[in-house]
Amino acid sequence: MFENFKLDFIETPEATLRVRYGGAGPPVLLLHGHPRTHTTWHRVAPILARTHTVVCPDLRGFGQSDKPPDSADHSGSSKRAKARDCIALMRSLGFDRFALVGHDRGSYTAFRMAMDHPESVSSLAILDGVPIIEALERCTERFARQWWHWFFFAQPDKPERAILADPDAWYGGSPEAMGIENFADFQRAIRDPETVHGMIEDYRAGLGIDRAHDEEDRRQGKVLRCPVLSLWSLRDDLEDVYGDVLAVWRPWAPDLRGHGIDSGHHMAEEAPDRLAAELLRFMRTDRPGP
């Protein structure tokens, strides 16, 4: 797994992150979702590394990266805080500007990074995600039925107790589908109480401080200044919940393209060749944004 990549722990001003990086060429940062770690990219990263320098961290609160202290507003788990970590990480590796890819919960950190640090993000690929404020404003009965976990995870204490009672039953997964080493890393994460708490805090921040940051951007008329690619899994429920996914993104992304791909939700594990091809095509054709 990750042949010829380096595994390291890199200290940033606010958190120490576990990071895997390798390859050569223009830099690209890959951000995982819930409940994965950076190893979810093990089938995609080597393909991208043939032409790019690929950086894959465990986000703050996830995997073996630092867990933020608790606070009433969950600011330590905000996407703004995680974006600062990632900017500092890339600068420590010598990259002031880079392509950015975020999946699932990682897409919210990627979105926030591109909004807060437009000078650093040359292009943004969002996998199975829309801005948090757009998701919450579209909270219909269908959303509540299919994405009920957003609201359960916002409750104090109970989500952690439910998950840790039987993490394997809660999250599922298998070595056959995920790959043996990726599955082992995932299992270490979901069985660790501190990591489970860190992952759930990501959702608590999402319903409060992260939404407030999106609302402030909207009031100020801010939009993404880089090319944006939105990809979603046709065998997951993004289209079912939102209908026209690109229509959700257009108010935020003047330079937008995207479509669904034949995959389940964890597309980096289920459709790595197709995903890598889409990302490489996008990174070759991206151009300065408005």
XYZ file of C-alpha atoms in Angstrom:
290
model
C 0.000 0.000 0.000
C 1.358 3.431 -1.015
C 4.553 2.002 -2.478
C 7.324 4.647 -2.630
C 5.290 7.043 -0.453
C 6.622 8.423 2.819
C 4.597 8.161 6.035
C 5.274 10.941 8.544
C 3.847 12.960 11.416
C 4.093 16.659 10.611
C 3.606 19.347 13.231
C 1.595 22.393 12.227
C 0.908 25.400 14.473
C -2.368 23.926 15.779
C -2.143 20.144 15.294
C 0.208 17.316 14.379
C -1.057 15.423 11.349
C -0.287 11.927 10.146
C 0.568 12.318 6.469
C 1.438 10.095 3.521
C 3.062 11.744 0.497
C 4.898 10.770 -2.647
C 5.300 11.215 -6.377
C 6.670 14.164 -8.325
C 5.158 17.052 -10.205
C 2.413 19.576 -9.440
C 1.030 19.093 -5.912
C -2.428 17.741 -5.103
C -3.918 17.388 -1.616
C -6.445 14.558 -1.026
C -8.845 14.805 1.946
C -10.768 11.748 3.138
C -14.288 11.514 4.544
C -16.052 9.865 7.482
C -15.217 7.358 8.909
C -12.106 6.799 6.814
C -8.461 7.797 7.231
C -5.999 8.890 4.553
C -5.497 5.231 3.569
C -8.820 5.314 1.707
C -6.783 6.855 -1.157
C -4.399 3.878 -1.463
C -5.738 2.873 -4.891
C -5.964 6.396 -6.314
C -2.832 8.083 -4.944
C -0.294 5.873 -6.795
C -2.009 6.612 -10.117
C -1.934 10.365 -9.496
C 1.677 10.130 -8.261
C 2.880 9.200 -11.749
C 2.478 12.868 -12.709
C 1.812 14.718 -9.423
C 3.126 15.087 -5.908
C 0.316 13.582 -3.836
C -0.291 14.482 -0.176
C -2.799 12.510 1.921
C -3.273 13.525 5.588
C -5.529 12.251 8.321
C -7.652 15.302 9.053
C -7.568 16.754 12.541
C -9.808 14.574 14.748
C -9.523 11.555 12.429
C -7.160 8.592 12.225
C -3.891 9.167 14.027
C -3.817 12.957 13.723
C -4.283 15.144 16.798
C -7.688 15.412 18.409
C -8.779 18.994 19.183
C -9.876 19.959 22.700
C -13.616 20.199 23.215
C -15.273 23.607 23.310
C -18.851 24.806 23.508
C -18.898 25.972 19.892
C -16.861 22.987 18.568
C -14.488 25.451 16.893
C -11.540 23.060 17.207
C -13.385 20.715 14.849
C -14.552 23.434 12.466
C -13.687 23.143 8.814
C -11.959 26.524 9.074
C -9.574 25.113 11.697
C -8.923 21.988 9.627
C -8.314 24.139 6.563
C -5.646 26.073 8.473
C -3.965 22.757 9.337
C -3.894 21.742 5.687
C -2.542 25.064 4.470
C 0.243 24.875 7.060
C 0.942 21.250 6.118
C 1.344 22.039 2.426
C 3.559 25.029 3.149
C 5.758 22.864 5.361
C 6.216 20.566 2.362
C 7.117 23.533 0.162
C 3.798 24.089 -1.633
C 2.094 27.495 -1.578
C -0.441 26.596 -4.297
C -1.937 23.198 -5.088
C -4.887 21.246 -6.473
C -7.377 20.097 -3.838
C -9.695 17.073 -3.653
C -12.178 16.398 -0.843
C -14.535 13.464 -0.335
C -17.582 13.372 1.950
C -16.694 15.220 5.211
C -13.343 16.080 3.668
C -15.204 17.982 0.971
C -16.394 20.488 3.595
C -12.836 21.178 4.722
C -11.802 21.462 1.063
C -14.619 23.922 0.348
C -13.715 26.025 3.378
C -10.022 26.009 2.393
C -10.815 27.240 -1.105
C -13.098 29.960 0.281
C -10.695 31.146 3.003
C -7.402 30.691 1.115
C -8.136 31.254 -2.595
C -4.527 32.171 -3.273
C -3.479 28.627 -2.315
C -6.018 26.491 -4.204
C -5.527 26.162 -7.966
C -8.488 23.822 -8.502
C -11.084 22.118 -6.323
C -12.675 18.689 -6.819
C -15.629 17.846 -4.559
C -16.664 14.193 -4.304
C -20.136 13.408 -2.949
C -20.746 16.740 -1.279
C -22.446 20.137 -1.404
C -21.841 23.142 0.887
C -23.108 22.523 4.420
C -25.489 25.474 4.334
C -27.054 24.152 1.116
C -27.517 20.707 2.654
C -29.200 22.074 5.775
C -31.467 24.431 3.859
C -32.681 21.446 1.827
C -33.570 19.404 4.882
C -36.746 17.775 3.621
C -38.326 14.589 4.955
C -36.203 12.666 2.432
C -33.022 14.269 3.756
C -34.026 13.499 7.347
C -34.804 9.869 6.521
C -31.613 9.196 4.584
C -29.155 11.471 6.403
C -30.608 11.170 9.917
C -27.133 10.522 11.296
C -26.274 14.243 10.886
C -28.733 15.047 13.661
C -28.045 11.996 15.810
C -24.318 12.761 15.745
C -25.071 16.287 16.960
C -26.364 14.924 20.284
C -23.996 14.859 23.274
C -22.414 11.550 24.279
C -25.007 9.159 22.814
C -23.439 8.740 19.340
C -20.067 7.738 20.772
C -21.708 5.231 23.133
C -23.752 3.701 20.325
C -20.796 3.403 17.925
C -18.278 2.080 20.443
C -20.680 -0.609 21.655
C -20.073 -2.411 18.329
C -17.996 -0.375 15.829
C -17.863 -3.168 13.251
C -21.646 -3.490 13.152
C -22.089 0.300 13.024
C -19.651 1.021 10.198
C -19.322 -2.258 8.306
C -16.581 -2.484 5.698
C -14.506 -5.471 4.651
C -10.893 -6.211 3.672
C -12.120 -7.586 0.335
C -13.753 -4.300 -0.646
C -11.352 -1.890 1.037
C -8.019 -3.688 0.775
C -6.401 -5.473 3.717
C -4.163 -2.651 4.978
C -6.737 0.083 4.437
C -9.345 -1.992 6.300
C -6.940 -2.570 9.192
C -6.231 1.160 9.479
C -9.961 1.933 9.326
C -10.668 -0.593 12.081
C -8.028 0.926 14.353
C -9.750 4.279 13.911
C -13.328 3.179 14.574
C -12.338 1.218 17.681
C -10.465 4.101 19.306
C -12.709 6.190 21.610
C -10.737 9.420 21.070
C -10.926 9.053 17.303
C -14.637 8.252 17.323
C -15.235 11.350 19.445
C -13.098 13.439 17.075
C -15.052 12.200 14.060
C -18.398 12.935 15.704
C -17.256 16.433 16.719
C -16.847 17.110 12.987
C -20.625 16.738 12.641
C -21.372 18.857 15.710
C -19.294 21.665 14.234
C -21.143 21.221 10.947
C -24.536 22.106 12.391
C -23.261 25.236 14.118
C -20.031 27.077 13.483
C -19.481 25.673 9.978
C -22.954 26.720 8.878
C -22.320 30.189 10.329
C -19.135 30.514 8.250
C -21.069 29.598 5.082
C -23.797 32.104 5.956
C -21.249 34.882 6.402
C -19.679 34.097 3.020
C -23.092 34.264 1.398
C -23.848 37.636 3.011
C -20.561 38.960 1.674
C -21.192 37.561 -1.801
C -18.068 35.402 -1.754
C -17.677 32.646 -4.332
C -15.011 30.114 -5.240
C -12.303 31.673 -7.379
C -10.883 28.455 -8.830
C -12.243 25.866 -11.277
C -14.528 23.391 -9.503
C -15.293 19.759 -10.372
C -18.256 18.077 -8.678
C -18.416 14.269 -8.907
C -21.042 12.146 -7.211
C -21.681 8.420 -6.876
C -24.613 7.199 -8.938
C -25.120 4.270 -6.562
C -25.291 6.568 -3.540
C -28.009 9.091 -2.658
C -26.735 12.584 -3.547
C -28.950 12.892 -6.630
C -31.848 11.358 -4.736
C -31.583 13.971 -1.984
C -30.672 17.063 -4.048
C -31.815 16.377 -7.599
C -29.593 18.534 -9.842
C -26.310 18.523 -7.905
C -24.665 21.108 -10.168
C -27.567 23.506 -9.600
C -26.771 23.429 -5.894
C -23.166 24.370 -6.622
C -23.683 27.105 -9.243
C -24.250 30.013 -6.810
C -20.882 29.204 -5.232
C -18.799 28.175 -8.235
C -18.763 30.380 -11.381
C -16.315 27.966 -13.078
C -18.087 24.625 -12.594
C -18.297 21.230 -14.233
C -19.240 17.743 -13.070
C -21.342 14.602 -13.361
C -22.122 11.329 -11.651
C -19.895 8.257 -11.881
C -20.818 4.591 -11.569
C -19.794 3.859 -7.991
C -20.985 3.540 -4.444
C -20.183 6.234 -1.896
C -16.540 5.308 -1.232
C -15.489 5.938 -4.823
C -11.741 6.022 -4.106
C -12.021 2.379 -3.040
C -14.788 1.232 -5.407
C -13.926 3.023 -8.676
C -10.294 4.158 -8.298
C -9.304 3.992 -11.962
C -12.305 5.994 -13.117
C -11.890 8.514 -10.305
C -8.168 8.960 -10.955
C -8.844 9.473 -14.671
C -11.469 12.138 -13.920
C -9.156 13.972 -11.523
C -6.206 13.869 -13.903
C -8.335 15.186 -16.767
C -9.602 18.008 -14.574
C -6.164 18.943 -13.252
C -4.787 19.007 -16.807
C -7.537 21.271 -18.082
C -8.106 23.554 -15.092
C -7.429 27.212 -15.659
C -7.285 30.375 -13.572
C -10.680 31.098 -12.093
C -12.590 34.378 -12.300
